[in-house]
Tab-separated table of C-alpha atoms in Angstrom:
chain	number	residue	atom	x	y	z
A	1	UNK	CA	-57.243	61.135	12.369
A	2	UNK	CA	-58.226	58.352	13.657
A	3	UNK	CA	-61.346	57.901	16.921
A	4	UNK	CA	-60.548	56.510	20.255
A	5	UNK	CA	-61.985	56.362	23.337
A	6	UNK	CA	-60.363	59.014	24.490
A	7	UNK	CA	-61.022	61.401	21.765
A	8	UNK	CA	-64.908	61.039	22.219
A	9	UNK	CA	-65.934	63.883	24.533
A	10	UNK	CA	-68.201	66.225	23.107
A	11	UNK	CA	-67.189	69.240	25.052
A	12	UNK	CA	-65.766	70.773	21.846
A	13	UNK	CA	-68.664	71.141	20.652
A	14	UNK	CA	-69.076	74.155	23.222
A	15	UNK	CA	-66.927	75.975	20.960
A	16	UNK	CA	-67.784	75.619	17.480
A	17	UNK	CA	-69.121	79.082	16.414
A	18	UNK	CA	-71.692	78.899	14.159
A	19	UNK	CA	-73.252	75.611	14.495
A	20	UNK	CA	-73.989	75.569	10.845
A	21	UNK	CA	-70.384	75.842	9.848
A	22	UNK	CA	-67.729	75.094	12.244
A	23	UNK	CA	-65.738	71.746	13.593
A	24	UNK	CA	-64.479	70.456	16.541
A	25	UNK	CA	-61.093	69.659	17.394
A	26	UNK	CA	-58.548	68.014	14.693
A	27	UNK	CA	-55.683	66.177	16.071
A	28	UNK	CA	-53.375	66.382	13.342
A	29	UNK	CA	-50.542	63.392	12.819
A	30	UNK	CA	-47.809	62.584	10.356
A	31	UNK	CA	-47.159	59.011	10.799
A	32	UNK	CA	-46.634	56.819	7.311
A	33	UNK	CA	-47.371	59.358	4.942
A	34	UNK	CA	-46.436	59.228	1.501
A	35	UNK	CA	-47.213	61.057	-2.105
A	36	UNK	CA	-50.589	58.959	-2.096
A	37	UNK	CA	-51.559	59.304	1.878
A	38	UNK	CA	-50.295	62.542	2.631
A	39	UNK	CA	-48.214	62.829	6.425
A	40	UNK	CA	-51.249	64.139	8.780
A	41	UNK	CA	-53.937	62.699	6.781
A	42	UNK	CA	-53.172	58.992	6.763
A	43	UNK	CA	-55.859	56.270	7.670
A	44	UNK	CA	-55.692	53.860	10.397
A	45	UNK	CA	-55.643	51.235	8.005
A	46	UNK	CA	-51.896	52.182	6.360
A	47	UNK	CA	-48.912	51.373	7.373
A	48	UNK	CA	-48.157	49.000	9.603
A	49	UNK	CA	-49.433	45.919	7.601
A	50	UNK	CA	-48.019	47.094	4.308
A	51	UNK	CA	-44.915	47.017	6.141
A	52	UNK	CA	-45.030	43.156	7.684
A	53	UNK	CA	-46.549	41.946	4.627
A	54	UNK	CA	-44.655	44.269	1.359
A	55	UNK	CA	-46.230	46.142	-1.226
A	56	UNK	CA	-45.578	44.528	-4.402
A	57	UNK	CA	-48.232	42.903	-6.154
A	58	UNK	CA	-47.717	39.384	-5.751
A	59	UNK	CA	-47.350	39.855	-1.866
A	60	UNK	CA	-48.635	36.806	0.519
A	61	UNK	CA	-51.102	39.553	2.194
A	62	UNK	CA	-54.389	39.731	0.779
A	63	UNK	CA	-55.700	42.596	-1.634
A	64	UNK	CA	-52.168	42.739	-3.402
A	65	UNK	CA	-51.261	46.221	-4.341
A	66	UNK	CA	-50.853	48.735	-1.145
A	67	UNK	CA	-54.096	50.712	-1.743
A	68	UNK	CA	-56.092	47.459	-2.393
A	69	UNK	CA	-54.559	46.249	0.945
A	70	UNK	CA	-55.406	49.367	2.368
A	71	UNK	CA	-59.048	48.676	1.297
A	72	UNK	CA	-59.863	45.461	1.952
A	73	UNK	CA	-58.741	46.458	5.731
A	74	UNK	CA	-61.131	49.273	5.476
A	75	UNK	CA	-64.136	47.325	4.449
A	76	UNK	CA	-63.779	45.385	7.137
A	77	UNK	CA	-63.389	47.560	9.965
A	78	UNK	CA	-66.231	49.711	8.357
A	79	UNK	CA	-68.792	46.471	7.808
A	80	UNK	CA	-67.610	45.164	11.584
A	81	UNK	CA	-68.602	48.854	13.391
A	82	UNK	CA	-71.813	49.263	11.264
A	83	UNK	CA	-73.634	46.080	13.034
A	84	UNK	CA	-75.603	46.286	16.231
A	85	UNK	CA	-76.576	43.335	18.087
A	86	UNK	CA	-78.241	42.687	20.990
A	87	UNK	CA	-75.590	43.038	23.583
A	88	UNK	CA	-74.535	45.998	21.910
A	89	UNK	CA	-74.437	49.120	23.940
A	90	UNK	CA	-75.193	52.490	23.762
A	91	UNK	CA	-71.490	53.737	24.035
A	92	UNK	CA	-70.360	51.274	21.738
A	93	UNK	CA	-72.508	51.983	18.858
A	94	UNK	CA	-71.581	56.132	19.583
A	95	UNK	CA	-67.880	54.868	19.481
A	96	UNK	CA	-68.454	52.627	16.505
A	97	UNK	CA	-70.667	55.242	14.633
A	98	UNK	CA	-67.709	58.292	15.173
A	99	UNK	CA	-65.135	55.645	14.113
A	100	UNK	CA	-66.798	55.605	10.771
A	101	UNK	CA	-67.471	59.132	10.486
A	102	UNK	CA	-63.808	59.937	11.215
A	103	UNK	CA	-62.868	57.825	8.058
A	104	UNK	CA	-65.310	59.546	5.929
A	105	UNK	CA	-64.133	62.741	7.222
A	106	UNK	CA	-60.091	61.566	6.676
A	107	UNK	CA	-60.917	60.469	3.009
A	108	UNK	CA	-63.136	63.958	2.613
A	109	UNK	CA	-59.911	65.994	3.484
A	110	UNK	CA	-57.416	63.900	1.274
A	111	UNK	CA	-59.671	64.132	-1.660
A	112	UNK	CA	-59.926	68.393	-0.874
A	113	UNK	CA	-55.815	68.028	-0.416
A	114	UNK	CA	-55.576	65.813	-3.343
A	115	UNK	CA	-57.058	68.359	-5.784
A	116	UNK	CA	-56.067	71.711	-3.892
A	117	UNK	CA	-53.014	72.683	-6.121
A	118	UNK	CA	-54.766	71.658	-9.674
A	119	UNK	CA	-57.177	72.501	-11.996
A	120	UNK	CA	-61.130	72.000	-11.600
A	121	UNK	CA	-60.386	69.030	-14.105
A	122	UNK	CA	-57.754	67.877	-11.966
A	123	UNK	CA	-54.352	69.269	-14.163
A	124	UNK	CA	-51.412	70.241	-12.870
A	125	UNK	CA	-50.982	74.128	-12.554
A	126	UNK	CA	-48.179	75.621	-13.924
A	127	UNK	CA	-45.951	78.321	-11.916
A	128	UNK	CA	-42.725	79.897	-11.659
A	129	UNK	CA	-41.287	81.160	-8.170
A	130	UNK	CA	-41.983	85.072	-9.132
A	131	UNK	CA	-45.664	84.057	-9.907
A	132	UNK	CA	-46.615	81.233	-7.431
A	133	UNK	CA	-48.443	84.197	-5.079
A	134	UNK	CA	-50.264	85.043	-8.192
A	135	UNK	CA	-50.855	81.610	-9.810
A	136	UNK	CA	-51.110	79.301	-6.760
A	137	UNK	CA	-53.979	78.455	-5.007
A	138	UNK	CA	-54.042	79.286	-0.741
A	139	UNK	CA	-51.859	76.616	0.987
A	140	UNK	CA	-49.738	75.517	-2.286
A	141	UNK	CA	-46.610	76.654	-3.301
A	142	UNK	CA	-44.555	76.709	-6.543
A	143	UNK	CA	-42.105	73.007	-7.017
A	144	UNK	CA	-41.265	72.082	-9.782
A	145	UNK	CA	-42.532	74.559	-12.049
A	146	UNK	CA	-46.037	73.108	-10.644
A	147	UNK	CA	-48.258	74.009	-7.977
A	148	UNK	CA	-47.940	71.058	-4.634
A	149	UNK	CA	-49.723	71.475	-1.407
A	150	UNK	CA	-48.032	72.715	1.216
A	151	UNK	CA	-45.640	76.139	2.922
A	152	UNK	CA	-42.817	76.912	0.928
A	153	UNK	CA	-41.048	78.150	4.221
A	154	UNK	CA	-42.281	75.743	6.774
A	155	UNK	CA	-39.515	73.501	7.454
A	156	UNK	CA	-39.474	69.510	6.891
A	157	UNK	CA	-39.440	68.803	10.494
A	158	UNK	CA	-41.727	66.391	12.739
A	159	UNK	CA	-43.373	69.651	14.021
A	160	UNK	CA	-43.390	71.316	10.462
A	161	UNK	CA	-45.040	68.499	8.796
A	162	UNK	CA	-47.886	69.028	11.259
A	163	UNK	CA	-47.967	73.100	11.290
A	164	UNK	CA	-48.106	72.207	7.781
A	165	UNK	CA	-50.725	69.941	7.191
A	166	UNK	CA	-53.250	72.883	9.610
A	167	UNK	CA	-51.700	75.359	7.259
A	168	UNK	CA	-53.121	73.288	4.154
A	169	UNK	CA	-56.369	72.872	5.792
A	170	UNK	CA	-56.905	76.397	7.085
A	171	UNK	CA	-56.551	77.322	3.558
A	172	UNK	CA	-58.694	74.892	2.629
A	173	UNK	CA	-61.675	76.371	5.098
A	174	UNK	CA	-64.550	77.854	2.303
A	175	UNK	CA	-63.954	74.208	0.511
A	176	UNK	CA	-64.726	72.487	3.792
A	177	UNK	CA	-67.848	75.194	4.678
A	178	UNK	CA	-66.233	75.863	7.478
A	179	UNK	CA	-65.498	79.178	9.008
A	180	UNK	CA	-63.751	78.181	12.840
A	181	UNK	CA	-61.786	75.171	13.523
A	182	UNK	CA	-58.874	73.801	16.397
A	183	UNK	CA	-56.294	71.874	15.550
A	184	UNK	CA	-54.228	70.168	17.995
A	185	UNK	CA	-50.950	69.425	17.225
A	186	UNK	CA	-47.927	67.885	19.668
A	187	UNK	CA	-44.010	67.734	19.982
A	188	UNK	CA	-42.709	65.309	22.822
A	189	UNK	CA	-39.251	64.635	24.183
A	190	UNK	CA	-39.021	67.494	26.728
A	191	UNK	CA	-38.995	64.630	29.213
A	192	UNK	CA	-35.452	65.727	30.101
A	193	UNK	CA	-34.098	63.577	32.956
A	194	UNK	CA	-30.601	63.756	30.562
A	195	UNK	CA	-28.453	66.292	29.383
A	196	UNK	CA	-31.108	68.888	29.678
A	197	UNK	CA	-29.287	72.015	27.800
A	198	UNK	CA	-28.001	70.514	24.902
A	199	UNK	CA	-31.215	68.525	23.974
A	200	UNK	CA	-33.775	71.901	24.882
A	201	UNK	CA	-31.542	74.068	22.163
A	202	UNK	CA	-32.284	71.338	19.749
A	203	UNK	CA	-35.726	71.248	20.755
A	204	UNK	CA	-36.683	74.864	20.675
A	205	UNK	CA	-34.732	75.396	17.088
A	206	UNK	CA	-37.264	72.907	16.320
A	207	UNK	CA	-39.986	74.691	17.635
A	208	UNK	CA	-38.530	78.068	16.785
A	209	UNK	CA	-38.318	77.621	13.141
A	210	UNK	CA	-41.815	75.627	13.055
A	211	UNK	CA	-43.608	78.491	14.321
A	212	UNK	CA	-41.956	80.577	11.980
A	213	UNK	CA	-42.296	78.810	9.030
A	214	UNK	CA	-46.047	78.597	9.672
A	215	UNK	CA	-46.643	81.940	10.531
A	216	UNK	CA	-44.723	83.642	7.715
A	217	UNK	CA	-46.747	81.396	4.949
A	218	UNK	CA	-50.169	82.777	6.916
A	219	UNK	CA	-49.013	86.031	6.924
A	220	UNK	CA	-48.606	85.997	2.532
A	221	UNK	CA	-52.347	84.627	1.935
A	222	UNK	CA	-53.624	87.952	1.593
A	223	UNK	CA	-58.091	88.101	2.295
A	224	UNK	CA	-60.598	89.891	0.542
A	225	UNK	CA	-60.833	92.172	3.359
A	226	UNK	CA	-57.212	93.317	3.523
A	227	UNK	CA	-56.553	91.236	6.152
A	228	UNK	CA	-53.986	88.286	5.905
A	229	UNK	CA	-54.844	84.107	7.376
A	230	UNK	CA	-52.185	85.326	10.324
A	231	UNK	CA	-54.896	87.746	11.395
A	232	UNK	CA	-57.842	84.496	12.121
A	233	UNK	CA	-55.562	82.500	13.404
A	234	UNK	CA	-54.701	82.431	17.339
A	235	UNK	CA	-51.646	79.771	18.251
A	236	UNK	CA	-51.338	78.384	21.785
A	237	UNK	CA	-48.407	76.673	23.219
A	238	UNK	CA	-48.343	74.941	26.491
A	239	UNK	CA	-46.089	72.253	28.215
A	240	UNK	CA	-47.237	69.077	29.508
A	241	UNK	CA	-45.606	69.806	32.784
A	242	UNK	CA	-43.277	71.832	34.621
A	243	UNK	CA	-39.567	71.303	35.722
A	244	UNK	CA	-37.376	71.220	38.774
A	245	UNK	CA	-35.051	74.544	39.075
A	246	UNK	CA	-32.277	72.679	40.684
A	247	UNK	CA	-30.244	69.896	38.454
A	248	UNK	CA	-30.357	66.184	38.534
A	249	UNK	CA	-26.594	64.311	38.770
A	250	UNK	CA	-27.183	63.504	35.103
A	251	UNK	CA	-27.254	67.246	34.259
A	252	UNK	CA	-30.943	67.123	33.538
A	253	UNK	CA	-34.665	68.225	35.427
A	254	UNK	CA	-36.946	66.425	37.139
A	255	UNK	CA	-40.436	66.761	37.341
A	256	UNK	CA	-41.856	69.804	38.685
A	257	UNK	CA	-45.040	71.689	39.618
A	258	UNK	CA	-44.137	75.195	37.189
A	259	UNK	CA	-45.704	75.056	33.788
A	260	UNK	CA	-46.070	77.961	30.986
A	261	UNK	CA	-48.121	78.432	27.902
A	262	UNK	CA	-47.535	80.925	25.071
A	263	UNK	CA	-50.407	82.804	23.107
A	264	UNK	CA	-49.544	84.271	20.181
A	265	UNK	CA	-51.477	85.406	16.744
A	266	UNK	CA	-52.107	88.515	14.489
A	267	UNK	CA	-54.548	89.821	16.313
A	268	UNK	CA	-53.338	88.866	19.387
A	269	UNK	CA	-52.039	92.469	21.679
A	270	UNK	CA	-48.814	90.389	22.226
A	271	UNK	CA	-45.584	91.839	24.146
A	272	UNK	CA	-46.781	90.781	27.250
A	273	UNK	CA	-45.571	88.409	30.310
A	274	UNK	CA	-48.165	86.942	33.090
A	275	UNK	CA	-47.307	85.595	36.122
A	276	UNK	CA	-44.056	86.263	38.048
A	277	UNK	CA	-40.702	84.478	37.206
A	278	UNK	CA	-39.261	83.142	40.668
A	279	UNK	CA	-36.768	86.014	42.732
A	280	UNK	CA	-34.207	83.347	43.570
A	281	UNK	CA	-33.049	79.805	42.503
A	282	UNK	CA	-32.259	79.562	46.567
A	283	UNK	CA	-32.677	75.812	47.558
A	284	UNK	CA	-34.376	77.339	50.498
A	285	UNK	CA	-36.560	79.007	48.559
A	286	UNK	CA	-40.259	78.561	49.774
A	287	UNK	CA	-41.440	78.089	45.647
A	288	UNK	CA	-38.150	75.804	45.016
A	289	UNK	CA	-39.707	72.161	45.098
A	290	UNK	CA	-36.617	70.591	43.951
């Protein structure tokens, strides 16, 4: 959850709720996780130089161990954006200054994710899969006869790690005082120049069983007010762009103007289809660009 430039404009603010509560947008990841740093959580800071340099102790790289690594990188990324000097300027210091407060928020939500699933003294939980509804705290399920973060049915997939990891935190929302959030979350390789049909079924299963997996684990944390998390939650899916209708000779699309977006949540009057689908695949066609 890392800050760049990019990821700087405040227009999310605009939709925050109550000011006193809510956040703005979450990009969620799963890059380098691992039991420690879970996948969607992880800092800038891990990975890529435990991997050049190893992990053992007696490693060439400084700090030794993987975590002390991890946080002798951090204390100097944190002491080198906290310093203004006189050529500083004001949209550096606002970039440096949300840098930092994106690691404090990272390490906030690991430490939450950390202790979800265990006691207030920070045991293990005890469960069986008939009583993990029952036993279980929201967004942890039953594993080895223990309680672990995360949807029993959400599957282990690039996209499932990250419906996951907004699963975890929606359940998470009265221990972060929040009551709205958005989480983005993205699935690429739909750039289909190749073989278009048999990569898109592969795709979509992908997609398919994602979805479900995250929706059927929102629809069993049952609310206070007899509602379910399935009924707060509103899921939007749209493609980065649109296709050609007519074939490439390497049986895949080109780029095209046509794009969709699916809306889809429990309290969402659903069923529906907008827009008109095209009346012929015609070459001639005045809506067929290619």
């Amino acid at each position: 959850m890392a800050v760049g430039q990019t990821a700087l404009d405040k227009s999310p603010t605009i939709l925050k709720g109550d000011p006193s509560l809510a956040n703005p947008v979450k990009v969620v990841k799963t890059e380098f996780g691992d039991a420690s740093y879970p996948g969607g959580l992880d800092p800038f800071y891990h990975g890529r130089d435990i991997l050049a340099c190893g992990a053992e102790p007696n490693s060439a790289c400084p700090g030794g161990s993987e975590h002390s690594k991890r946080t002798v990188l951090l204390e100097k990324m944190q002491d080198l954006n906290a310093k203004t000097q006189a050529t500083s300027s004001l949209q550096a210091e606002f970039w440096s200054q949300s840098f930092i407060d994106a690691i404090a928020e990272t390490d906030s939500f690991r430490s939450l994710l950390n202790g979800a699933c265990k006691t207030p003294d920070g045991n293990d939980i005890a469960c069986s899969s008939s009583d993990s509804a029952s036993v279980c705290p929201n967004g942890c399920q039953c594993s080895s006869s223990k309680c672990t973060g995360g949807g029993a049915t959400i599957p282990d997939s690039e996209l499932g790690k990250k419906l996951d990891m907004v699963f975890r935190l929606i359940a998470l929302n009265e221990a972060r005082n929040v009551n709205r959030d958005f989480f983005a979350v993205e699935y690429g390789g739909f750039d289909a120049h190749f073989e278009m049909v048999s990569g898109l079924n592969t795709k979509l299963r992908v997609i398919n069983d994602a979805i479900y997996g995250f929706r059927q684990e929102l629809k069993a944390k049952a609310l206070s007010d007899g509602s379910t998390l399935w009924d707060k939650v509103t899921l939007v899916m749209s493609s980065e762009f649109g296709r050609s209708v007519s074939p490439n000779s390497s049986a895949g699309t080109d780029h095209g103007w046509g794009g969709n977006a699916v809306v889809m949540g429990g309290k969402v009057n659903g069923g529906k289809i907008f827009g008109l689908h095209p009346s012929t695949y015609n070459p001639s066609d005045d809506y067929n660009t290619g």
